[in-house]
PDB file of C-alpha atoms in Angstrom:
ATOM      1  CA  GLN A   1      -8.569 -54.550  17.254  1.00 88.00           C
ATOM      2  CA  VAL A   2     -10.693 -51.531  18.091  1.00 92.00           C
ATOM      3  CA  GLN A   3     -13.520 -51.339  20.594  1.00 95.00           C
ATOM      4  CA  LEU A   4     -16.208 -48.661  20.274  1.00 96.00           C
ATOM      5  CA  VAL A   5     -18.628 -47.656  23.029  1.00 95.00           C
ATOM      6  CA  GLU A   6     -21.436 -45.208  22.313  1.00 95.00           C
ATOM      7  CA  SER A   7     -23.355 -43.149  24.844  1.00 95.00           C
ATOM      8  CA  GLY A   8     -25.693 -40.192  24.976  1.00 96.00           C
ATOM      9  CA  GLY A   9     -28.857 -41.478  23.362  1.00 95.00           C
ATOM     10  CA  GLY A  10     -32.304 -40.972  24.823  1.00 97.00           C
ATOM     11  CA  LEU A  11     -35.735 -39.445  24.400  1.00 98.00           C
ATOM     12  CA  VAL A  12     -35.975 -35.822  23.304  1.00 98.00           C
ATOM     13  CA  GLN A  13     -38.777 -33.567  22.098  1.00 98.00           C
ATOM     14  CA  PRO A  14     -38.833 -32.243  18.536  1.00 98.00           C
ATOM     15  CA  GLY A  15     -36.560 -29.224  18.251  1.00 98.00           C
ATOM     16  CA  GLY A  16     -34.362 -30.457  21.073  1.00 98.00           C
ATOM     17  CA  SER A  17     -30.698 -31.437  21.145  1.00 98.00           C
ATOM     18  CA  LEU A  18     -28.593 -34.441  22.075  1.00 98.00           C
ATOM     19  CA  ARG A  19     -24.887 -35.174  21.963  1.00 98.00           C
ATOM     20  CA  LEU A  20     -23.695 -38.675  21.229  1.00 98.00           C
ATOM     21  CA  SER A  21     -20.231 -39.863  22.215  1.00 98.00           C
ATOM     22  CA  CYS A  22     -18.171 -42.749  20.863  1.00 97.00           C
ATOM     23  CA  ALA A  23     -15.112 -43.758  22.847  1.00 96.00           C
ATOM     24  CA  ALA A  24     -12.544 -45.831  20.974  1.00 95.00           C
ATOM     25  CA  SER A  25      -9.979 -48.107  22.579  1.00 93.00           C
ATOM     26  CA  GLY A  26      -7.416 -50.593  21.353  1.00 91.00           C
ATOM     27  CA  SER A  27      -5.424 -49.923  18.182  1.00 87.00           C
ATOM     28  CA  VAL A  28      -6.702 -46.359  17.823  1.00 87.00           C
ATOM     29  CA  SER A  29      -3.539 -44.887  16.298  1.00 85.00           C
ATOM     30  CA  SER A  30      -4.228 -46.568  12.961  1.00 87.00           C
ATOM     31  CA  ILE A  31      -7.845 -45.383  12.666  1.00 89.00           C
ATOM     32  CA  ASN A  32      -8.168 -43.248   9.524  1.00 90.00           C
ATOM     33  CA  ALA A  33     -11.863 -42.348   9.703  1.00 93.00           C
ATOM     34  CA  MET A  34     -14.794 -42.536  12.077  1.00 96.00           C
ATOM     35  CA  SER A  35     -18.460 -42.181  11.288  1.00 97.00           C
ATOM     36  CA  TRP A  36     -21.930 -42.187  12.696  1.00 98.00           C
ATOM     37  CA  TYR A  37     -24.582 -44.301  11.026  1.00 98.00           C
ATOM     38  CA  ARG A  38     -28.229 -44.698  11.952  1.00 98.00           C
ATOM     39  CA  GLN A  39     -30.921 -47.277  11.353  1.00 98.00           C
ATOM     40  CA  PRO A  40     -34.507 -46.068  11.605  1.00 96.00           C
ATOM     41  CA  PRO A  41     -37.200 -48.617  12.457  1.00 92.00           C
ATOM     42  CA  GLY A  42     -37.860 -50.879   9.468  1.00 94.00           C
ATOM     43  CA  LYS A  43     -35.236 -49.192   7.309  1.00 96.00           C
ATOM     44  CA  GLN A  44     -31.655 -49.784   6.232  1.00 97.00           C
ATOM     45  CA  ARG A  45     -28.645 -48.397   8.025  1.00 97.00           C
ATOM     46  CA  GLU A  46     -27.487 -45.089   6.562  1.00 97.00           C
ATOM     47  CA  LEU A  47     -24.449 -42.842   6.897  1.00 98.00           C
ATOM     48  CA  VAL A  48     -25.083 -39.725   8.961  1.00 98.00           C
ATOM     49  CA  ALA A  49     -21.643 -38.105   9.283  1.00 98.00           C
ATOM     50  CA  LEU A  50     -17.985 -38.910   8.789  1.00 97.00           C
ATOM     51  CA  ILE A  51     -14.731 -37.406  10.012  1.00 96.00           C
ATOM     52  CA  THR A  52     -11.297 -38.385   8.767  1.00 93.00           C
ATOM     53  CA  SER A  53      -8.050 -38.432  10.705  1.00 89.00           C
ATOM     54  CA  GLY A  54      -7.216 -35.162   8.953  1.00 89.00           C
ATOM     55  CA  GLY A  55     -10.405 -33.538  10.171  1.00 91.00           C
ATOM     56  CA  THR A  56     -12.372 -33.577   6.925  1.00 96.00           C
ATOM     57  CA  THR A  57     -16.094 -33.982   7.549  1.00 97.00           C
ATOM     58  CA  ASN A  58     -19.027 -35.073   5.434  1.00 97.00           C
ATOM     59  CA  TYR A  59     -22.745 -35.183   6.196  1.00 98.00           C
ATOM     60  CA  ALA A  60     -25.901 -36.714   4.854  1.00 98.00           C
ATOM     61  CA  ASP A  61     -28.099 -34.084   3.206  1.00 97.00           C
ATOM     62  CA  SER A  62     -30.852 -34.764   5.728  1.00 97.00           C
ATOM     63  CA  VAL A  63     -28.722 -33.584   8.664  1.00 98.00           C
ATOM     64  CA  LYS A  64     -26.611 -30.798   7.138  1.00 97.00           C
ATOM     65  CA  GLY A  65     -26.850 -27.638   9.188  1.00 97.00           C
ATOM     66  CA  ARG A  66     -28.300 -29.499  12.186  1.00 98.00           C
ATOM     67  CA  PHE A  67     -25.696 -32.118  13.125  1.00 98.00           C
ATOM     68  CA  THR A  68     -21.980 -31.632  13.788  1.00 98.00           C
ATOM     69  CA  ILE A  69     -19.371 -34.378  14.014  1.00 98.00           C
ATOM     70  CA  SER A  70     -16.149 -33.698  15.914  1.00 97.00           C
ATOM     71  CA  ARG A  71     -13.312 -35.601  17.509  1.00 94.00           C
ATOM     72  CA  ASP A  72     -11.137 -35.276  20.606  1.00 92.00           C
ATOM     73  CA  ASN A  73      -7.913 -37.059  19.754  1.00 86.00           C
ATOM     74  CA  ALA A  74      -6.620 -36.851  23.319  1.00 88.00           C
ATOM     75  CA  ARG A  75      -9.659 -38.795  24.534  1.00 90.00           C
ATOM     76  CA  ASN A  76      -9.990 -40.998  21.405  1.00 91.00           C
ATOM     77  CA  THR A  77     -13.606 -39.917  21.279  1.00 95.00           C
ATOM     78  CA  VAL A  78     -15.886 -38.820  18.470  1.00 97.00           C
ATOM     79  CA  TYR A  79     -18.999 -36.775  19.094  1.00 98.00           C
ATOM     80  CA  LEU A  80     -22.203 -36.128  17.207  1.00 98.00           C
ATOM     81  CA  GLN A  81     -23.953 -32.941  18.259  1.00 98.00           C
ATOM     82  CA  MET A  82     -27.555 -33.123  17.091  1.00 98.00           C
ATOM     83  CA  ASN A  83     -29.651 -29.962  17.125  1.00 98.00           C
ATOM     84  CA  SER A  84     -33.153 -29.157  15.873  1.00 98.00           C
ATOM     85  CA  LEU A  85     -34.067 -32.810  16.116  1.00 98.00           C
ATOM     86  CA  LYS A  86     -37.029 -34.111  14.145  1.00 98.00           C
ATOM     87  CA  PRO A  87     -39.171 -37.230  14.617  1.00 97.00           C
ATOM     88  CA  GLU A  88     -37.583 -38.668  11.475  1.00 97.00           C
ATOM     89  CA  ASP A  89     -34.205 -38.619  13.257  1.00 98.00           C
ATOM     90  CA  THR A  90     -35.494 -41.426  15.476  1.00 98.00           C
ATOM     91  CA  ALA A  91     -33.157 -44.384  15.013  1.00 98.00           C
ATOM     92  CA  VAL A  92     -30.484 -46.530  16.563  1.00 98.00           C
ATOM     93  CA  TYR A  93     -27.220 -44.630  16.071  1.00 98.00           C
ATOM     94  CA  TYR A  94     -24.021 -46.623  15.515  1.00 98.00           C
ATOM     95  CA  CYS A  95     -20.405 -45.556  15.709  1.00 98.00           C
ATOM     96  CA  TYR A  96     -18.100 -46.922  12.996  1.00 97.00           C
ATOM     97  CA  ALA A  97     -14.326 -46.893  12.648  1.00 96.00           C
ATOM     98  CA  ARG A  98     -12.073 -47.795   9.760  1.00 94.00           C
ATOM     99  CA  ARG A  99      -8.500 -48.778  10.490  1.00 91.00           C
ATOM    100  CA  ASN A 100      -5.475 -49.299   8.291  1.00 86.00           C
ATOM    101  CA  ILE A 101      -4.029 -52.799   8.495  1.00 86.00           C
ATOM    102  CA  PRO A 102      -1.310 -54.446   6.404  1.00 87.00           C
ATOM    103  CA  GLY A 103      -2.762 -55.065   2.964  1.00 88.00           C
ATOM    104  CA  GLY A 104      -6.030 -53.204   3.475  1.00 90.00           C
ATOM    105  CA  THR A 105      -8.474 -51.900   6.049  1.00 89.00           C
ATOM    106  CA  SER A 106     -10.495 -53.279   8.939  1.00 93.00           C
ATOM    107  CA  THR A 107     -13.847 -51.938  10.135  1.00 95.00           C
ATOM    108  CA  TYR A 108     -15.526 -51.890  13.521  1.00 96.00           C
ATOM    109  CA  TRP A 109     -19.006 -51.093  14.874  1.00 97.00           C
ATOM    110  CA  GLY A 110     -20.265 -50.033  18.252  1.00 97.00           C
ATOM    111  CA  GLN A 111     -23.290 -51.604  19.901  1.00 96.00           C
ATOM    112  CA  GLY A 112     -25.618 -48.721  19.047  1.00 96.00           C
ATOM    113  CA  THR A 113     -27.553 -46.178  21.080  1.00 97.00           C
ATOM    114  CA  GLN A 114     -31.250 -45.395  20.705  1.00 98.00           C
ATOM    115  CA  VAL A 115     -32.366 -41.862  19.868  1.00 98.00           C
ATOM    116  CA  THR A 116     -36.098 -41.196  20.015  1.00 98.00           C
ATOM    117  CA  VAL A 117     -37.545 -37.832  18.988  1.00 98.00           C
ATOM    118  CA  SER A 118     -41.139 -37.551  20.134  1.00 97.00           C
ATOM    119  CA  SER A 119     -43.484 -35.233  21.975  1.00 94.00           C
TER     120      SER A 119
END
């Protein structure tokens, strides 16, 4: 099992920055990828950024050049640095982990953290 705890959300003005953190615990050695998803009000959850165990990253087009995903393996923590925030970035942000298990994979979600971009 893997437990994920997000932190760092809040209210920020347009153009501002926030850094989200996701601390993983449990069977972290078998995690092969971690991601950030978001769910805007009234919309479906969408992938924001992904980082693999090898360090490969991928971003949604809407955040490229503004958001950066990174990981600290020593702390089992993944970060999402969000710069130049826009009102349309307002959403609940969720951490996601995918872990190798015998015969397949297992997935885990954090509880979510609210990000509100408003003046």
